[in-house]
Amino acid sequence: RPWPELGRPRRAAVSSFGVSGTNAHTILEQPPAPEETPAAGPAAELPTVPWVLSGKSEAALRGQAERLLAHLGAHPELDATDVGHTLATGRAALERRAVVLGGDRAGL
């Protein structure tokens, strides 16, 4: 059924009456309209990008670095900044850690 816009939040009430005397009453209200946000421009180029790695041991850390190198070799389209962001925010911070700094993929 149509619910006309009247210039104020739309509200509806719902009441439910149970057999054993349990009653429930709820008022629903239309949420505010989302605010317009300006479109994000292109990401800023960083002069140095950190790639953070971690592992439970030195051998595990080396293995992590080798797997990352192989993955990047198989996916040359990946952006250095995106890889750095994912490594820093999407991975566990384990006991052994290493950070590689560079300005681009070749430098890293």
PDB file of N, CA and C in Angstrom:
ATOM      1  N   ARG A   1       0.853  -1.163   0.000  1.00  0.00           N
ATOM      2  CA  ARG A   1       0.000   0.000   0.000  1.00  0.00           C
ATOM      3  C   ARG A   1       0.896   1.220   0.000  1.00  0.00           C
ATOM      4  N   PRO A   2       0.569   2.259  -0.746  1.00  0.00           N
ATOM      5  CA  PRO A   2       1.399   3.469  -0.790  1.00  0.00           C
ATOM      6  C   PRO A   2       1.461   4.154   0.576  1.00  0.00           C
ATOM      7  N   TRP A   3       2.606   4.721   0.857  1.00  0.00           N
ATOM      8  CA  TRP A   3       2.799   5.441   2.104  1.00  0.00           C
ATOM      9  C   TRP A   3       3.363   6.798   1.736  1.00  0.00           C
ATOM     10  N   PRO A   4       2.515   7.823   1.635  1.00  0.00           N
ATOM     11  CA  PRO A   4       2.936   9.114   1.096  1.00  0.00           C
ATOM     12  C   PRO A   4       3.968   9.804   1.985  1.00  0.00           C
ATOM     13  N   GLU A   5       4.844  10.555   1.337  1.00  0.00           N
ATOM     14  CA  GLU A   5       5.841  11.375   2.023  1.00  0.00           C
ATOM     15  C   GLU A   5       5.154  12.685   2.410  1.00  0.00           C
ATOM     16  N   LEU A   6       5.180  13.037   3.708  1.00  0.00           N
ATOM     17  CA  LEU A   6       4.492  14.229   4.191  1.00  0.00           C
ATOM     18  C   LEU A   6       5.452  15.278   4.744  1.00  0.00           C
ATOM     19  N   GLY A   7       6.744  15.122   4.502  1.00  0.00           N
ATOM     20  CA  GLY A   7       7.696  16.107   4.985  1.00  0.00           C
ATOM     21  C   GLY A   7       8.155  15.870   6.410  1.00  0.00           C
ATOM     22  N   ARG A   8       7.818  14.768   6.998  1.00  0.00           N
ATOM     23  CA  ARG A   8       8.277  14.408   8.342  1.00  0.00           C
ATOM     24  C   ARG A   8       8.542  12.896   8.341  1.00  0.00           C
ATOM     25  N   PRO A   9       9.284  12.388   9.313  1.00  0.00           N
ATOM     26  CA  PRO A   9       9.560  10.944   9.340  1.00  0.00           C
ATOM     27  C   PRO A   9       8.256  10.147   9.415  1.00  0.00           C
ATOM     28  N   ARG A  10       8.199   9.091   8.629  1.00  0.00           N
ATOM     29  CA  ARG A  10       7.025   8.211   8.683  1.00  0.00           C
ATOM     30  C   ARG A  10       7.150   7.303   9.903  1.00  0.00           C
ATOM     31  N   ARG A  11       6.032   7.088  10.602  1.00  0.00           N
ATOM     32  CA  ARG A  11       6.008   6.238  11.792  1.00  0.00           C
ATOM     33  C   ARG A  11       4.853   5.260  11.678  1.00  0.00           C
ATOM     34  N   ALA A  12       5.076   4.080  12.267  1.00  0.00           N
ATOM     35  CA  ALA A  12       4.018   3.070  12.315  1.00  0.00           C
ATOM     36  C   ALA A  12       4.075   2.393  13.676  1.00  0.00           C
ATOM     37  N   ALA A  13       2.927   2.001  14.172  1.00  0.00           N
ATOM     38  CA  ALA A  13       2.857   1.295  15.444  1.00  0.00           C
ATOM     39  C   ALA A  13       2.379  -0.126  15.203  1.00  0.00           C
ATOM     40  N   VAL A  14       2.994  -1.055  15.934  1.00  0.00           N
ATOM     41  CA  VAL A  14       2.623  -2.462  15.831  1.00  0.00           C
ATOM     42  C   VAL A  14       2.354  -2.959  17.241  1.00  0.00           C
ATOM     43  N   SER A  15       1.206  -3.586  17.415  1.00  0.00           N
ATOM     44  CA  SER A  15       0.868  -4.177  18.708  1.00  0.00           C
ATOM     45  C   SER A  15       0.561  -5.647  18.507  1.00  0.00           C
ATOM     46  N   SER A  16       1.027  -6.452  19.433  1.00  0.00           N
ATOM     47  CA  SER A  16       0.772  -7.884  19.375  1.00  0.00           C
ATOM     48  C   SER A  16       0.299  -8.330  20.745  1.00  0.00           C
ATOM     49  N   PHE A  17      -0.794  -9.063  20.762  1.00  0.00           N
ATOM     50  CA  PHE A  17      -1.382  -9.522  22.011  1.00  0.00           C
ATOM     51  C   PHE A  17      -1.335 -11.040  22.035  1.00  0.00           C
ATOM     52  N   GLY A  18      -0.586 -11.593  23.011  1.00  0.00           N
ATOM     53  CA  GLY A  18      -0.430 -13.036  23.102  1.00  0.00           C
ATOM     54  C   GLY A  18      -1.567 -13.679  23.865  1.00  0.00           C
ATOM     55  N   VAL A  19      -1.706 -14.980  23.698  1.00  0.00           N
ATOM     56  CA  VAL A  19      -2.772 -15.748  24.349  1.00  0.00           C
ATOM     57  C   VAL A  19      -2.587 -15.772  25.863  1.00  0.00           C
ATOM     58  N   SER A  20      -1.343 -15.860  26.312  1.00  0.00           N
ATOM     59  CA  SER A  20      -1.089 -15.982  27.755  1.00  0.00           C
ATOM     60  C   SER A  20      -0.963 -14.632  28.447  1.00  0.00           C
ATOM     61  N   GLY A  21      -1.319 -13.557  27.766  1.00  0.00           N
ATOM     62  CA  GLY A  21      -1.267 -12.235  28.380  1.00  0.00           C
ATOM     63  C   GLY A  21       0.002 -11.459  28.059  1.00  0.00           C
ATOM     64  N   THR A  22       0.878 -12.034  27.251  1.00  0.00           N
ATOM     65  CA  THR A  22       2.091 -11.327  26.851  1.00  0.00           C
ATOM     66  C   THR A  22       1.753 -10.340  25.752  1.00  0.00           C
ATOM     67  N   ASN A  23       2.057  -9.099  25.967  1.00  0.00           N
ATOM     68  CA  ASN A  23       1.774  -8.065  24.980  1.00  0.00           C
ATOM     69  C   ASN A  23       3.088  -7.405  24.548  1.00  0.00           C
ATOM     70  N   ALA A  24       3.140  -7.037  23.288  1.00  0.00           N
ATOM     71  CA  ALA A  24       4.317  -6.331  22.766  1.00  0.00           C
ATOM     72  C   ALA A  24       3.837  -5.160  21.927  1.00  0.00           C
ATOM     73  N   HIS A  25       4.462  -4.024  22.111  1.00  0.00           N
ATOM     74  CA  HIS A  25       4.112  -2.824  21.360  1.00  0.00           C
ATOM     75  C   HIS A  25       5.401  -2.203  20.837  1.00  0.00           C
ATOM     76  N   THR A  26       5.428  -1.874  19.566  1.00  0.00           N
ATOM     77  CA  THR A  26       6.620  -1.309  18.937  1.00  0.00           C
ATOM     78  C   THR A  26       6.236  -0.140  18.059  1.00  0.00           C
ATOM     79  N   ILE A  27       7.055   0.892  18.071  1.00  0.00           N
ATOM     80  CA  ILE A  27       6.878   2.010  17.151  1.00  0.00           C
ATOM     81  C   ILE A  27       8.081   2.025  16.223  1.00  0.00           C
ATOM     82  N   LEU A  28       7.823   2.006  14.935  1.00  0.00           N
ATOM     83  CA  LEU A  28       8.866   2.047  13.918  1.00  0.00           C
ATOM     84  C   LEU A  28       8.900   3.436  13.312  1.00  0.00           C
ATOM     85  N   GLU A  29      10.131   3.947  13.096  1.00  0.00           N
ATOM     86  CA  GLU A  29      10.270   5.267  12.494  1.00  0.00           C
ATOM     87  C   GLU A  29      11.247   5.201  11.333  1.00  0.00           C
ATOM     88  N   GLN A  30      10.918   5.932  10.283  1.00  0.00           N
ATOM     89  CA  GLN A  30      11.771   6.026   9.106  1.00  0.00           C
ATOM     90  C   GLN A  30      13.108   6.644   9.499  1.00  0.00           C
ATOM     91  N   PRO A  31      14.232   6.047   9.072  1.00  0.00           N
ATOM     92  CA  PRO A  31      15.528   6.637   9.407  1.00  0.00           C
ATOM     93  C   PRO A  31      15.756   7.914   8.620  1.00  0.00           C
ATOM     94  N   PRO A  32      16.659   8.778   9.113  1.00  0.00           N
ATOM     95  CA  PRO A  32      16.956   9.992   8.359  1.00  0.00           C
ATOM     96  C   PRO A  32      17.617   9.643   7.028  1.00  0.00           C
ATOM     97  N   ALA A  33      17.418  10.504   6.057  1.00  0.00           N
ATOM     98  CA  ALA A  33      18.026  10.284   4.738  1.00  0.00           C
ATOM     99  C   ALA A  33      19.541  10.362   4.874  1.00  0.00           C
ATOM    100  N   PRO A  34      20.273   9.503   4.150  1.00  0.00           N
ATOM    101  CA  PRO A  34      21.737   9.565   4.235  1.00  0.00           C
ATOM    102  C   PRO A  34      22.249  10.897   3.706  1.00  0.00           C
ATOM    103  N   GLU A  35      23.282  11.400   4.356  1.00  0.00           N
ATOM    104  CA  GLU A  35      23.867  12.666   3.933  1.00  0.00           C
ATOM    105  C   GLU A  35      24.680  12.461   2.667  1.00  0.00           C
ATOM    106  N   GLU A  36      24.661  13.449   1.814  1.00  0.00           N
ATOM    107  CA  GLU A  36      25.466  13.405   0.600  1.00  0.00           C
ATOM    108  C   GLU A  36      26.927  13.594   0.982  1.00  0.00           C
ATOM    109  N   THR A  37      27.775  12.703   0.532  1.00  0.00           N
ATOM    110  CA  THR A  37      29.199  12.853   0.773  1.00  0.00           C
ATOM    111  C   THR A  37      29.887  13.079  -0.560  1.00  0.00           C
ATOM    112  N   PRO A  38      30.849  13.961  -0.580  1.00  0.00           N
ATOM    113  CA  PRO A  38      31.536  14.202  -1.851  1.00  0.00           C
ATOM    114  C   PRO A  38      32.285  12.948  -2.281  1.00  0.00           C
ATOM    115  N   ALA A  39      32.340  12.749  -3.578  1.00  0.00           N
ATOM    116  CA  ALA A  39      33.046  11.591  -4.112  1.00  0.00           C
ATOM    117  C   ALA A  39      34.523  11.708  -3.787  1.00  0.00           C
ATOM    118  N   ALA A  40      35.100  10.585  -3.402  1.00  0.00           N
ATOM    119  CA  ALA A  40      36.520  10.580  -3.079  1.00  0.00           C
ATOM    120  C   ALA A  40      37.333  10.716  -4.354  1.00  0.00           C
ATOM    121  N   GLY A  41      38.344  11.516  -4.269  1.00  0.00           N
ATOM    122  CA  GLY A  41      39.237  11.684  -5.412  1.00  0.00           C
ATOM    123  C   GLY A  41      40.221  10.533  -5.468  1.00  0.00           C
ATOM    124  N   PRO A  42      41.142  10.598  -6.379  1.00  0.00           N
ATOM    125  CA  PRO A  42      42.129   9.532  -6.466  1.00  0.00           C
ATOM    126  C   PRO A  42      42.991   9.482  -5.204  1.00  0.00           C
ATOM    127  N   ALA A  43      43.430   8.293  -4.865  1.00  0.00           N
ATOM    128  CA  ALA A  43      44.261   8.129  -3.676  1.00  0.00           C
ATOM    129  C   ALA A  43      45.587   8.856  -3.863  1.00  0.00           C
ATOM    130  N   ALA A  44      46.065   9.433  -2.787  1.00  0.00           N
ATOM    131  CA  ALA A  44      47.342  10.142  -2.841  1.00  0.00           C
ATOM    132  C   ALA A  44      48.483   9.142  -3.007  1.00  0.00           C
ATOM    133  N   GLU A  45      49.436   9.491  -3.813  1.00  0.00           N
ATOM    134  CA  GLU A  45      50.616   8.663  -3.980  1.00  0.00           C
ATOM    135  C   GLU A  45      51.521   8.844  -2.764  1.00  0.00           C
ATOM    136  N   LEU A  46      51.935   7.752  -2.190  1.00  0.00           N
ATOM    137  CA  LEU A  46      52.825   7.821  -1.038  1.00  0.00           C
ATOM    138  C   LEU A  46      54.273   7.729  -1.515  1.00  0.00           C
ATOM    139  N   PRO A  47      55.167   8.545  -0.947  1.00  0.00           N
ATOM    140  CA  PRO A  47      56.564   8.462  -1.375  1.00  0.00           C
ATOM    141  C   PRO A  47      57.216   7.150  -0.944  1.00  0.00           C
ATOM    142  N   THR A  48      56.775   6.606   0.175  1.00  0.00           N
ATOM    143  CA  THR A  48      57.298   5.337   0.681  1.00  0.00           C
ATOM    144  C   THR A  48      56.132   4.490   1.150  1.00  0.00           C
ATOM    145  N   VAL A  49      56.135   3.233   0.758  1.00  0.00           N
ATOM    146  CA  VAL A  49      55.068   2.306   1.134  1.00  0.00           C
ATOM    147  C   VAL A  49      55.662   1.233   2.037  1.00  0.00           C
ATOM    148  N   PRO A  50      55.086   0.999   3.234  1.00  0.00           N
ATOM    149  CA  PRO A  50      55.566  -0.093   4.078  1.00  0.00           C
ATOM    150  C   PRO A  50      54.824  -1.393   3.761  1.00  0.00           C
ATOM    151  N   TRP A  51      55.564  -2.476   3.671  1.00  0.00           N
ATOM    152  CA  TRP A  51      54.979  -3.814   3.589  1.00  0.00           C
ATOM    153  C   TRP A  51      55.379  -4.524   4.874  1.00  0.00           C
ATOM    154  N   VAL A  52      54.390  -4.860   5.689  1.00  0.00           N
ATOM    155  CA  VAL A  52      54.609  -5.452   7.002  1.00  0.00           C
ATOM    156  C   VAL A  52      54.333  -6.946   6.929  1.00  0.00           C
ATOM    157  N   LEU A  53      55.280  -7.731   7.420  1.00  0.00           N
ATOM    158  CA  LEU A  53      55.120  -9.183   7.477  1.00  0.00           C
ATOM    159  C   LEU A  53      55.344  -9.650   8.903  1.00  0.00           C
ATOM    160  N   SER A  54      54.746 -10.787   9.259  1.00  0.00           N
ATOM    161  CA  SER A  54      55.003 -11.363  10.568  1.00  0.00           C
ATOM    162  C   SER A  54      54.841 -12.870  10.497  1.00  0.00           C
ATOM    163  N   GLY A  55      55.484 -13.558  11.448  1.00  0.00           N
ATOM    164  CA  GLY A  55      55.402 -15.014  11.537  1.00  0.00           C
ATOM    165  C   GLY A  55      55.721 -15.445  12.949  1.00  0.00           C
ATOM    166  N   LYS A  56      55.431 -16.704  13.262  1.00  0.00           N
ATOM    167  CA  LYS A  56      55.707 -17.209  14.618  1.00  0.00           C
ATOM    168  C   LYS A  56      57.190 -17.469  14.849  1.00  0.00           C
ATOM    169  N   SER A  57      57.938 -17.667  13.766  1.00  0.00           N
ATOM    170  CA  SER A  57      59.374 -17.914  13.877  1.00  0.00           C
ATOM    171  C   SER A  57      60.067 -17.235  12.705  1.00  0.00           C
ATOM    172  N   GLU A  58      61.407 -17.222  12.746  1.00  0.00           N
ATOM    173  CA  GLU A  58      62.146 -16.628  11.634  1.00  0.00           C
ATOM    174  C   GLU A  58      61.897 -17.398  10.344  1.00  0.00           C
ATOM    175  N   ALA A  59      61.819 -18.721  10.449  1.00  0.00           N
ATOM    176  CA  ALA A  59      61.551 -19.545   9.258  1.00  0.00           C
ATOM    177  C   ALA A  59      60.162 -19.245   8.699  1.00  0.00           C
ATOM    178  N   ALA A  60      59.186 -19.070   9.586  1.00  0.00           N
ATOM    179  CA  ALA A  60      57.828 -18.754   9.133  1.00  0.00           C
ATOM    180  C   ALA A  60      57.784 -17.378   8.480  1.00  0.00           C
ATOM    181  N   LEU A  61      58.541 -16.439   9.030  1.00  0.00           N
ATOM    182  CA  LEU A  61      58.606 -15.095   8.461  1.00  0.00           C
ATOM    183  C   LEU A  61      59.228 -15.141   7.061  1.00  0.00           C
ATOM    184  N   ARG A  62      60.315 -15.897   6.909  1.00  0.00           N
ATOM    185  CA  ARG A  62      60.924 -16.063   5.587  1.00  0.00           C
ATOM    186  C   ARG A  62      59.939 -16.717   4.615  1.00  0.00           C
ATOM    187  N   GLY A  63      59.216 -17.716   5.084  1.00  0.00           N
ATOM    188  CA  GLY A  63      58.221 -18.386   4.245  1.00  0.00           C
ATOM    189  C   GLY A  63      57.120 -17.434   3.807  1.00  0.00           C
ATOM    190  N   GLN A  64      56.712 -16.580   4.718  1.00  0.00           N
ATOM    191  CA  GLN A  64      55.688 -15.577   4.395  1.00  0.00           C
ATOM    192  C   GLN A  64      56.193 -14.638   3.309  1.00  0.00           C
ATOM    193  N   ALA A  65      57.444 -14.209   3.427  1.00  0.00           N
ATOM    194  CA  ALA A  65      58.031 -13.321   2.422  1.00  0.00           C
ATOM    195  C   ALA A  65      58.122 -14.026   1.065  1.00  0.00           C
ATOM    196  N   GLU A  66      58.509 -15.292   1.054  1.00  0.00           N
ATOM    197  CA  GLU A  66      58.605 -16.052  -0.199  1.00  0.00           C
ATOM    198  C   GLU A  66      57.236 -16.213  -0.857  1.00  0.00           C
ATOM    199  N   ARG A  67      56.215 -16.492  -0.059  1.00  0.00           N
ATOM    200  CA  ARG A  67      54.858 -16.632  -0.606  1.00  0.00           C
ATOM    201  C   ARG A  67      54.340 -15.304  -1.151  1.00  0.00           C
ATOM    202  N   LEU A  68      54.651 -14.216  -0.459  1.00  0.00           N
ATOM    203  CA  LEU A  68      54.246 -12.895  -0.951  1.00  0.00           C
ATOM    204  C   LEU A  68      54.930 -12.602  -2.278  1.00  0.00           C
ATOM    205  N   LEU A  69      56.216 -12.879  -2.373  1.00  0.00           N
ATOM    206  CA  LEU A  69      56.946 -12.643  -3.619  1.00  0.00           C
ATOM    207  C   LEU A  69      56.354 -13.461  -4.764  1.00  0.00           C
ATOM    208  N   ALA A  70      56.032 -14.722  -4.512  1.00  0.00           N
ATOM    209  CA  ALA A  70      55.433 -15.564  -5.549  1.00  0.00           C
ATOM    210  C   ALA A  70      54.056 -15.041  -5.957  1.00  0.00           C
ATOM    211  N   HIS A  71      53.270 -14.603  -4.982  1.00  0.00           N
ATOM    212  CA  HIS A  71      51.929 -14.073  -5.271  1.00  0.00           C
ATOM    213  C   HIS A  71      52.020 -12.809  -6.114  1.00  0.00           C
ATOM    214  N   LEU A  72      52.948 -11.931  -5.759  1.00  0.00           N
ATOM    215  CA  LEU A  72      53.109 -10.693  -6.515  1.00  0.00           C
ATOM    216  C   LEU A  72      53.619 -10.969  -7.926  1.00  0.00           C
ATOM    217  N   GLY A  73      54.461 -11.988  -8.087  1.00  0.00           N
ATOM    218  CA  GLY A  73      54.916 -12.369  -9.416  1.00  0.00           C
ATOM    219  C   GLY A  73      53.783 -12.866 -10.282  1.00  0.00           C
ATOM    220  N   ALA A  74      52.823 -13.543  -9.662  1.00  0.00           N
ATOM    221  CA  ALA A  74      51.667 -14.066 -10.402  1.00  0.00           C
ATOM    222  C   ALA A  74      50.603 -13.006 -10.648  1.00  0.00           C
ATOM    223  N   HIS A  75      50.660 -11.888  -9.908  1.00  0.00           N
ATOM    224  CA  HIS A  75      49.649 -10.826 -10.019  1.00  0.00           C
ATOM    225  C   HIS A  75      50.321  -9.469 -10.174  1.00  0.00           C
ATOM    226  N   PRO A  76      50.886  -9.179 -11.341  1.00  0.00           N
ATOM    227  CA  PRO A  76      51.586  -7.900 -11.528  1.00  0.00           C
ATOM    228  C   PRO A  76      50.661  -6.688 -11.508  1.00  0.00           C
ATOM    229  N   GLU A  77      49.355  -6.886 -11.579  1.00  0.00           N
ATOM    230  CA  GLU A  77      48.412  -5.770 -11.583  1.00  0.00           C
ATOM    231  C   GLU A  77      48.180  -5.182 -10.189  1.00  0.00           C
ATOM    232  N   LEU A  78      48.622  -5.855  -9.138  1.00  0.00           N
ATOM    233  CA  LEU A  78      48.384  -5.375  -7.777  1.00  0.00           C
ATOM    234  C   LEU A  78      49.195  -4.123  -7.494  1.00  0.00           C
ATOM    235  N   ASP A  79      48.541  -3.138  -6.880  1.00  0.00           N
ATOM    236  CA  ASP A  79      49.163  -1.861  -6.555  1.00  0.00           C
ATOM    237  C   ASP A  79      49.946  -1.986  -5.245  1.00  0.00           C
ATOM    238  N   ALA A  80      51.130  -1.391  -5.183  1.00  0.00           N
ATOM    239  CA  ALA A  80      51.990  -1.469  -4.003  1.00  0.00           C
ATOM    240  C   ALA A  80      51.305  -0.912  -2.758  1.00  0.00           C
ATOM    241  N   THR A  81      50.575   0.188  -2.898  1.00  0.00           N
ATOM    242  CA  THR A  81      49.884   0.789  -1.752  1.00  0.00           C
ATOM    243  C   THR A  81      48.770  -0.119  -1.258  1.00  0.00           C
ATOM    244  N   ASP A  82      48.014  -0.722  -2.178  1.00  0.00           N
ATOM    245  CA  ASP A  82      46.945  -1.636  -1.776  1.00  0.00           C
ATOM    246  C   ASP A  82      47.503  -2.861  -1.060  1.00  0.00           C
ATOM    247  N   VAL A  83      48.599  -3.390  -1.572  1.00  0.00           N
ATOM    248  CA  VAL A  83      49.234  -4.541  -0.927  1.00  0.00           C
ATOM    249  C   VAL A  83      49.691  -4.153   0.479  1.00  0.00           C
ATOM    250  N   GLY A  84      50.323  -2.986   0.617  1.00  0.00           N
ATOM    251  CA  GLY A  84      50.776  -2.530   1.926  1.00  0.00           C
ATOM    252  C   GLY A  84      49.637  -2.358   2.915  1.00  0.00           C
ATOM    253  N   HIS A  85      48.527  -1.809   2.442  1.00  0.00           N
ATOM    254  CA  HIS A  85      47.357  -1.625   3.321  1.00  0.00           C
ATOM    255  C   HIS A  85      46.831  -2.976   3.800  1.00  0.00           C
ATOM    256  N   THR A  86      46.702  -3.923   2.885  1.00  0.00           N
ATOM    257  CA  THR A  86      46.195  -5.248   3.252  1.00  0.00           C
ATOM    258  C   THR A  86      47.136  -5.952   4.218  1.00  0.00           C
ATOM    259  N   LEU A  87      48.426  -5.873   3.969  1.00  0.00           N
ATOM    260  CA  LEU A  87      49.386  -6.512   4.869  1.00  0.00           C
ATOM    261  C   LEU A  87      49.332  -5.897   6.267  1.00  0.00           C
ATOM    262  N   ALA A  88      49.151  -4.587   6.356  1.00  0.00           N
ATOM    263  CA  ALA A  88      49.149  -3.904   7.645  1.00  0.00           C
ATOM    264  C   ALA A  88      47.843  -4.088   8.412  1.00  0.00           C
ATOM    265  N   THR A  89      46.725  -4.224   7.715  1.00  0.00           N
ATOM    266  CA  THR A  89      45.430  -4.258   8.411  1.00  0.00           C
ATOM    267  C   THR A  89      44.717  -5.597   8.349  1.00  0.00           C
ATOM    268  N   GLY A  90      45.123  -6.456   7.449  1.00  0.00           N
ATOM    269  CA  GLY A  90      44.381  -7.704   7.262  1.00  0.00           C
ATOM    270  C   GLY A  90      45.106  -8.947   7.712  1.00  0.00           C
ATOM    271  N   ARG A  91      46.243  -8.809   8.367  1.00  0.00           N
ATOM    272  CA  ARG A  91      47.035  -9.954   8.775  1.00  0.00           C
ATOM    273  C   ARG A  91      47.300  -9.896  10.276  1.00  0.00           C
ATOM    274  N   ALA A  92      47.546 -11.059  10.857  1.00  0.00           N
ATOM    275  CA  ALA A  92      47.865 -11.118  12.288  1.00  0.00           C
ATOM    276  C   ALA A  92      49.254 -10.544  12.542  1.00  0.00           C
ATOM    277  N   ALA A  93      49.423  -9.923  13.693  1.00  0.00           N
ATOM    278  CA  ALA A  93      50.733  -9.423  14.113  1.00  0.00           C
ATOM    279  C   ALA A  93      51.340 -10.476  15.036  1.00  0.00           C
ATOM    280  N   LEU A  94      52.215 -11.323  14.469  1.00  0.00           N
ATOM    281  CA  LEU A  94      52.800 -12.419  15.232  1.00  0.00           C
ATOM    282  C   LEU A  94      54.148 -12.010  15.826  1.00  0.00           C
ATOM    283  N   GLU A  95      54.834 -12.955  16.494  1.00  0.00           N
ATOM    284  CA  GLU A  95      56.036 -12.656  17.273  1.00  0.00           C
ATOM    285  C   GLU A  95      57.174 -12.048  16.462  1.00  0.00           C
ATOM    286  N   ARG A  96      57.499 -12.633  15.331  1.00  0.00           N
ATOM    287  CA  ARG A  96      58.597 -12.151  14.498  1.00  0.00           C
ATOM    288  C   ARG A  96      58.031 -11.221  13.438  1.00  0.00           C
ATOM    289  N   ARG A  97      58.652 -10.056  13.264  1.00  0.00           N
ATOM    290  CA  ARG A  97      58.111  -9.073  12.322  1.00  0.00           C
ATOM    291  C   ARG A  97      59.214  -8.483  11.461  1.00  0.00           C
ATOM    292  N   ALA A  98      58.808  -8.062  10.266  1.00  0.00           N
ATOM    293  CA  ALA A  98      59.722  -7.389   9.353  1.00  0.00           C
ATOM    294  C   ALA A  98      58.937  -6.357   8.570  1.00  0.00           C
ATOM    295  N   VAL A  99      59.601  -5.266   8.228  1.00  0.00           N
ATOM    296  CA  VAL A  99      58.987  -4.216   7.415  1.00  0.00           C
ATOM    297  C   VAL A  99      59.943  -3.907   6.275  1.00  0.00           C
ATOM    298  N   VAL A 100      59.389  -3.861   5.081  1.00  0.00           N
ATOM    299  CA  VAL A 100      60.154  -3.480   3.903  1.00  0.00           C
ATOM    300  C   VAL A 100      59.585  -2.158   3.420  1.00  0.00           C
ATOM    301  N   LEU A 101      60.452  -1.203   3.125  1.00  0.00           N
ATOM    302  CA  LEU A 101      60.012   0.106   2.651  1.00  0.00           C
ATOM    303  C   LEU A 101      60.469   0.311   1.206  1.00  0.00           C
ATOM    304  N   GLY A 102      59.595   0.914   0.411  1.00  0.00           N
ATOM    305  CA  GLY A 102      59.947   1.208  -0.957  1.00  0.00           C
ATOM    306  C   GLY A 102      58.959   2.184  -1.555  1.00  0.00           C
ATOM    307  N   GLY A 103      59.324   2.762  -2.673  1.00  0.00           N
ATOM    308  CA  GLY A 103      58.451   3.731  -3.328  1.00  0.00           C
ATOM    309  C   GLY A 103      57.516   3.112  -4.333  1.00  0.00           C
ATOM    310  N   ASP A 104      57.833   1.905  -4.820  1.00  0.00           N
ATOM    311  CA  ASP A 104      56.978   1.215  -5.785  1.00  0.00           C
ATOM    312  C   ASP A 104      57.262  -0.282  -5.695  1.00  0.00           C
ATOM    313  N   ARG A 105      56.572  -1.046  -6.523  1.00  0.00           N
ATOM    314  CA  ARG A 105      56.745  -2.496  -6.465  1.00  0.00           C
ATOM    315  C   ARG A 105      58.180  -2.909  -6.754  1.00  0.00           C
ATOM    316  N   ALA A 106      58.800  -2.282  -7.736  1.00  0.00           N
ATOM    317  CA  ALA A 106      60.174  -2.658  -8.075  1.00  0.00           C
ATOM    318  C   ALA A 106      61.107  -2.394  -6.898  1.00  0.00           C
ATOM    319  N   GLY A 107      60.913  -1.262  -6.221  1.00  0.00           N
ATOM    320  CA  GLY A 107      61.738  -0.940  -5.066  1.00  0.00           C
ATOM    321  C   GLY A 107      61.490  -1.844  -3.889  1.00  0.00           C
ATOM    322  N   LEU A 108      60.246  -2.255  -3.732  1.00  0.00           N
ATOM    323  CA  LEU A 108      59.916  -3.146  -2.634  1.00  0.00           C
ATOM    324  C   LEU A 108      60.434  -4.536  -2.905  1.00  0.00           C
TER     325      LEU A 108
END
